Amino acid sequence: MNADQFPMSATPASQKPDAATTLRIRAVMLGERINPSGLEIGPSISSTPAAFRVHAGLAVIFRYGVAVLIGLLPSEEKVLLDGLKSRVTGELSPIEEETAQAQLCKDENAEAIQPGGPICLAKFSDERLLLIADALAKSTSLARDERRVAAVFDVIEPFARELAEKGRTSRKRRSILQLIGNALLVQQRVAGRVAVAEKPDALWEKPQLDRLYARLEDEYELKERLDTLERKLTVIAETADALTDIIDTQRSLRLEIAVVVLIVIEVAIGCFQIFAGIH
């Protein structure tokens, strides 16, 4: 992919009302992964995550499948997202997305986030915008994982009800293994790729922004949602273990029945041979 796929024409300021004091931020989860290697869509301002200056705004690309677009027009967003599709693995349909508004504070010492309102910043510095992009990207990814976990729970419930009512399950081994696989995929994604609990690299260079990021974590409830997700994943994992034990027990029972049948057949043949020899 080269820069020609992402036209860099200037956008008249008149098309961006209040652009000096307000920024629209949109996080879009395109798929399971985005490969930003060799991506050239504008001057680079960060390598981890990959962030570029595009038109009058920023584009921040996270490897775990999320692109955060800051201060871009809808038409500019569409061109950029279309250009990223060839780099997406496991494309989602429909996509997962979240939006936010950032605005300049009247008092530079009063950076705050109103509940459900705009994010007030002392200035639109790259570091501050990268922190917002990080929090919004994690929130968007968590929303996707929460949906997947909820879907797994929807599958688990009939298993649990059937076990409670009948003391057994009629489900096939394949469907149980699919349930276990879905649980493992979500667990691997949350723990390995997204790393919600880890702080962004921008804080290592600007530790004075730690308070702003703490407010962002509180606003999007990142830690609480992660804890809830991990508890649900623990329940899913324990359920998967129980279902695996059921599979093993059923297979062992069938094997024991087969052995008993073979023994009975062998005894019957032996008896027949003895009886035939006598007569």
PDB file of N, CA and C in Angstrom, residues 90-135:
ATOM      1  N   GLY A  90      -9.419 -11.130   9.282  1.00  0.00           N
ATOM      2  CA  GLY A  90     -10.647 -11.440  10.015  1.00  0.00           C
ATOM      3  C   GLY A  90     -11.605 -10.277  10.024  1.00  0.00           C
ATOM      4  N   GLU A  91     -11.915  -9.760   8.843  1.00  0.00           N
ATOM      5  CA  GLU A  91     -12.779  -8.580   8.720  1.00  0.00           C
ATOM      6  C   GLU A  91     -14.129  -8.804   9.384  1.00  0.00           C
ATOM      7  N   LEU A  92     -14.601  -7.774  10.099  1.00  0.00           N
ATOM      8  CA  LEU A  92     -15.870  -7.858  10.823  1.00  0.00           C
ATOM      9  C   LEU A  92     -17.015  -7.292   9.986  1.00  0.00           C
ATOM     10  N   SER A  93     -18.167  -7.885  10.125  1.00  0.00           N
ATOM     11  CA  SER A  93     -19.363  -7.352   9.493  1.00  0.00           C
ATOM     12  C   SER A  93     -20.559  -7.672  10.396  1.00  0.00           C
ATOM     13  N   PRO A  94     -21.181  -6.674  11.002  1.00  0.00           N
ATOM     14  CA  PRO A  94     -20.857  -5.252  10.891  1.00  0.00           C
ATOM     15  C   PRO A  94     -19.658  -4.884  11.756  1.00  0.00           C
ATOM     16  N   ILE A  95     -19.116  -3.702  11.502  1.00  0.00           N
ATOM     17  CA  ILE A  95     -17.979  -3.239  12.290  1.00  0.00           C
ATOM     18  C   ILE A  95     -18.458  -2.768  13.662  1.00  0.00           C
ATOM     19  N   GLU A  96     -17.511  -2.711  14.587  1.00  0.00           N
ATOM     20  CA  GLU A  96     -17.780  -2.188  15.937  1.00  0.00           C
ATOM     21  C   GLU A  96     -17.182  -0.786  15.990  1.00  0.00           C
ATOM     22  N   GLU A  97     -17.909   0.194  16.550  1.00  0.00           N
ATOM     23  CA  GLU A  97     -17.349   1.543  16.610  1.00  0.00           C
ATOM     24  C   GLU A  97     -17.868   2.329  17.805  1.00  0.00           C
ATOM     25  N   GLU A  98     -17.074   3.321  18.206  1.00  0.00           N
ATOM     26  CA  GLU A  98     -17.450   4.266  19.256  1.00  0.00           C
ATOM     27  C   GLU A  98     -16.970   5.644  18.856  1.00  0.00           C
ATOM     28  N   THR A  99     -17.644   6.680  19.338  1.00  0.00           N
ATOM     29  CA  THR A  99     -17.240   8.048  19.038  1.00  0.00           C
ATOM     30  C   THR A  99     -17.127   8.865  20.314  1.00  0.00           C
ATOM     31  N   ALA A 100     -16.371   9.940  20.227  1.00  0.00           N
ATOM     32  CA  ALA A 100     -16.206  10.850  21.362  1.00  0.00           C
ATOM     33  C   ALA A 100     -15.933  12.243  20.823  1.00  0.00           C
ATOM     34  N   GLN A 101     -16.083  13.229  21.688  1.00  0.00           N
ATOM     35  CA  GLN A 101     -15.773  14.613  21.337  1.00  0.00           C
ATOM     36  C   GLN A 101     -14.711  15.134  22.294  1.00  0.00           C
ATOM     37  N   ALA A 102     -13.710  15.812  21.750  1.00  0.00           N
ATOM     38  CA  ALA A 102     -12.697  16.459  22.577  1.00  0.00           C
ATOM     39  C   ALA A 102     -12.780  17.959  22.333  1.00  0.00           C
ATOM     40  N   GLN A 103     -12.694  18.735  23.408  1.00  0.00           N
ATOM     41  CA  GLN A 103     -12.726  20.181  23.247  1.00  0.00           C
ATOM     42  C   GLN A 103     -11.733  20.832  24.195  1.00  0.00           C
ATOM     43  N   LEU A 104     -11.355  22.055  23.831  1.00  0.00           N
ATOM     44  CA  LEU A 104     -10.382  22.772  24.646  1.00  0.00           C
ATOM     45  C   LEU A 104     -11.044  23.324  25.903  1.00  0.00           C
ATOM     46  N   CYS A 105     -10.321  23.225  27.035  1.00  0.00           N
ATOM     47  CA  CYS A 105     -10.828  23.747  28.301  1.00  0.00           C
ATOM     48  C   CYS A 105     -10.631  25.258  28.345  1.00  0.00           C
ATOM     49  N   LYS A 106     -11.557  25.933  28.991  1.00  0.00           N
ATOM     50  CA  LYS A 106     -11.349  27.360  29.230  1.00  0.00           C
ATOM     51  C   LYS A 106     -10.226  27.565  30.225  1.00  0.00           C
ATOM     52  N   ASP A 107     -10.166  26.659  31.208  1.00  0.00           N
ATOM     53  CA  ASP A 107      -9.096  26.687  32.203  1.00  0.00           C
ATOM     54  C   ASP A 107      -8.144  25.535  31.910  1.00  0.00           C
ATOM     55  N   GLU A 108      -6.917  25.837  31.547  1.00  0.00           N
ATOM     56  CA  GLU A 108      -5.959  24.807  31.150  1.00  0.00           C
ATOM     57  C   GLU A 108      -5.638  23.842  32.287  1.00  0.00           C
ATOM     58  N   ASN A 109      -5.898  24.245  33.526  1.00  0.00           N
ATOM     59  CA  ASN A 109      -5.617  23.374  34.666  1.00  0.00           C
ATOM     60  C   ASN A 109      -6.819  22.517  35.045  1.00  0.00           C
ATOM     61  N   ALA A 110      -7.889  22.586  34.243  1.00  0.00           N
ATOM     62  CA  ALA A 110      -9.125  21.876  34.603  1.00  0.00           C
ATOM     63  C   ALA A 110      -9.468  20.807  33.573  1.00  0.00           C
ATOM     64  N   GLU A 111      -8.486  20.031  33.151  1.00  0.00           N
ATOM     65  CA  GLU A 111      -8.769  18.928  32.231  1.00  0.00           C
ATOM     66  C   GLU A 111      -9.715  17.950  32.927  1.00  0.00           C
ATOM     67  N   ALA A 112     -10.812  17.651  32.274  1.00  0.00           N
ATOM     68  CA  ALA A 112     -11.820  16.782  32.897  1.00  0.00           C
ATOM     69  C   ALA A 112     -12.646  16.112  31.818  1.00  0.00           C
ATOM     70  N   ILE A 113     -13.412  15.115  32.242  1.00  0.00           N
ATOM     71  CA  ILE A 113     -14.322  14.412  31.335  1.00  0.00           C
ATOM     72  C   ILE A 113     -15.705  14.439  31.969  1.00  0.00           C
ATOM     73  N   GLN A 114     -16.623  15.117  31.316  1.00  0.00           N
ATOM     74  CA  GLN A 114     -17.985  15.147  31.815  1.00  0.00           C
ATOM     75  C   GLN A 114     -18.648  13.797  31.527  1.00  0.00           C
ATOM     76  N   PRO A 115     -19.399  13.242  32.502  1.00  0.00           N
ATOM     77  CA  PRO A 115     -20.080  11.954  32.257  1.00  0.00           C
ATOM     78  C   PRO A 115     -20.942  12.009  31.005  1.00  0.00           C
ATOM     79  N   GLY A 116     -20.576  11.214  30.027  1.00  0.00           N
ATOM     80  CA  GLY A 116     -21.312  11.192  28.772  1.00  0.00           C
ATOM     81  C   GLY A 116     -21.105  12.424  27.914  1.00  0.00           C
ATOM     82  N   GLY A 117     -20.211  13.318  28.335  1.00  0.00           N
ATOM     83  CA  GLY A 117     -19.987  14.561  27.610  1.00  0.00           C
ATOM     84  C   GLY A 117     -18.621  14.600  26.950  1.00  0.00           C
ATOM     85  N   PRO A 118     -18.196  15.786  26.535  1.00  0.00           N
ATOM     86  CA  PRO A 118     -16.916  15.908  25.838  1.00  0.00           C
ATOM     87  C   PRO A 118     -15.719  15.728  26.773  1.00  0.00           C
ATOM     88  N   ILE A 119     -14.592  15.426  26.174  1.00  0.00           N
ATOM     89  CA  ILE A 119     -13.325  15.316  26.904  1.00  0.00           C
ATOM     90  C   ILE A 119     -12.637  16.667  26.822  1.00  0.00           C
ATOM     91  N   CYS A 120     -12.482  17.332  27.968  1.00  0.00           N
ATOM     92  CA  CYS A 120     -11.875  18.663  27.985  1.00  0.00           C
ATOM     93  C   CYS A 120     -10.367  18.542  28.115  1.00  0.00           C
ATOM     94  N   LEU A 121      -9.642  19.153  27.186  1.00  0.00           N
ATOM     95  CA  LEU A 121      -8.181  19.090  27.172  1.00  0.00           C
ATOM     96  C   LEU A 121      -7.591  20.484  27.244  1.00  0.00           C
ATOM     97  N   ALA A 122      -6.418  20.582  27.870  1.00  0.00           N
ATOM     98  CA  ALA A 122      -5.719  21.852  27.931  1.00  0.00           C
ATOM     99  C   ALA A 122      -5.271  22.281  26.542  1.00  0.00           C
ATOM    100  N   LYS A 123      -4.874  21.302  25.738  1.00  0.00           N
ATOM    101  CA  LYS A 123      -4.509  21.562  24.339  1.00  0.00           C
ATOM    102  C   LYS A 123      -4.573  20.254  23.573  1.00  0.00           C
ATOM    103  N   PHE A 124      -4.676  20.378  22.264  1.00  0.00           N
ATOM    104  CA  PHE A 124      -4.762  19.200  21.414  1.00  0.00           C
ATOM    105  C   PHE A 124      -3.359  18.718  21.049  1.00  0.00           C
ATOM    106  N   SER A 125      -2.596  18.336  22.047  1.00  0.00           N
ATOM    107  CA  SER A 125      -1.242  17.832  21.786  1.00  0.00           C
ATOM    108  C   SER A 125      -1.325  16.396  21.296  1.00  0.00           C
ATOM    109  N   ASP A 126      -0.309  15.976  20.562  1.00  0.00           N
ATOM    110  CA  ASP A 126      -0.288  14.611  20.038  1.00  0.00           C
ATOM    111  C   ASP A 126      -0.382  13.586  21.159  1.00  0.00           C
ATOM    112  N   GLU A 127       0.325  13.844  22.275  1.00  0.00           N
ATOM    113  CA  GLU A 127       0.337  12.878  23.377  1.00  0.00           C
ATOM    114  C   GLU A 127      -1.054  12.711  23.982  1.00  0.00           C
ATOM    115  N   ARG A 128      -1.761  13.829  24.178  1.00  0.00           N
ATOM    116  CA  ARG A 128      -3.108  13.752  24.737  1.00  0.00           C
ATOM    117  C   ARG A 128      -4.058  13.003  23.799  1.00  0.00           C
ATOM    118  N   LEU A 129      -3.962  13.309  22.515  1.00  0.00           N
ATOM    119  CA  LEU A 129      -4.840  12.646  21.545  1.00  0.00           C
ATOM    120  C   LEU A 129      -4.524  11.163  21.428  1.00  0.00           C
ATOM    121  N   LEU A 130      -3.251  10.792  21.580  1.00  0.00           N
ATOM    122  CA  LEU A 130      -2.884   9.379  21.552  1.00  0.00           C
ATOM    123  C   LEU A 130      -3.454   8.642  22.758  1.00  0.00           C
ATOM    124  N   LEU A 131      -3.497   9.304  23.914  1.00  0.00           N
ATOM    125  CA  LEU A 131      -4.088   8.682  25.102  1.00  0.00           C
ATOM    126  C   LEU A 131      -5.586   8.438  24.899  1.00  0.00           C
ATOM    127  N   ILE A 132      -6.272   9.432  24.323  1.00  0.00           N
ATOM    128  CA  ILE A 132      -7.701   9.260  24.053  1.00  0.00           C
ATOM    129  C   ILE A 132      -7.911   8.130  23.049  1.00  0.00           C
ATOM    130  N   ALA A 133      -7.064   8.096  22.010  1.00  0.00           N
ATOM    131  CA  ALA A 133      -7.172   7.034  21.002  1.00  0.00           C
ATOM    132  C   ALA A 133      -6.985   5.668  21.636  1.00  0.00           C
ATOM    133  N   ASP A 134      -6.025   5.548  22.551  1.00  0.00           N
ATOM    134  CA  ASP A 134      -5.760   4.276  23.220  1.00  0.00           C
ATOM    135  C   ASP A 134      -6.975   3.821  24.036  1.00  0.00           C
ATOM    136  N   ALA A 135      -7.526   4.750  24.832  1.00  0.00           N
ATOM    137  CA  ALA A 135      -8.670   4.395  25.680  1.00  0.00           C
ATOM    138  C   ALA A 135      -9.891   4.042  24.838  1.00  0.00           C
TER     139      ALA A 135
END
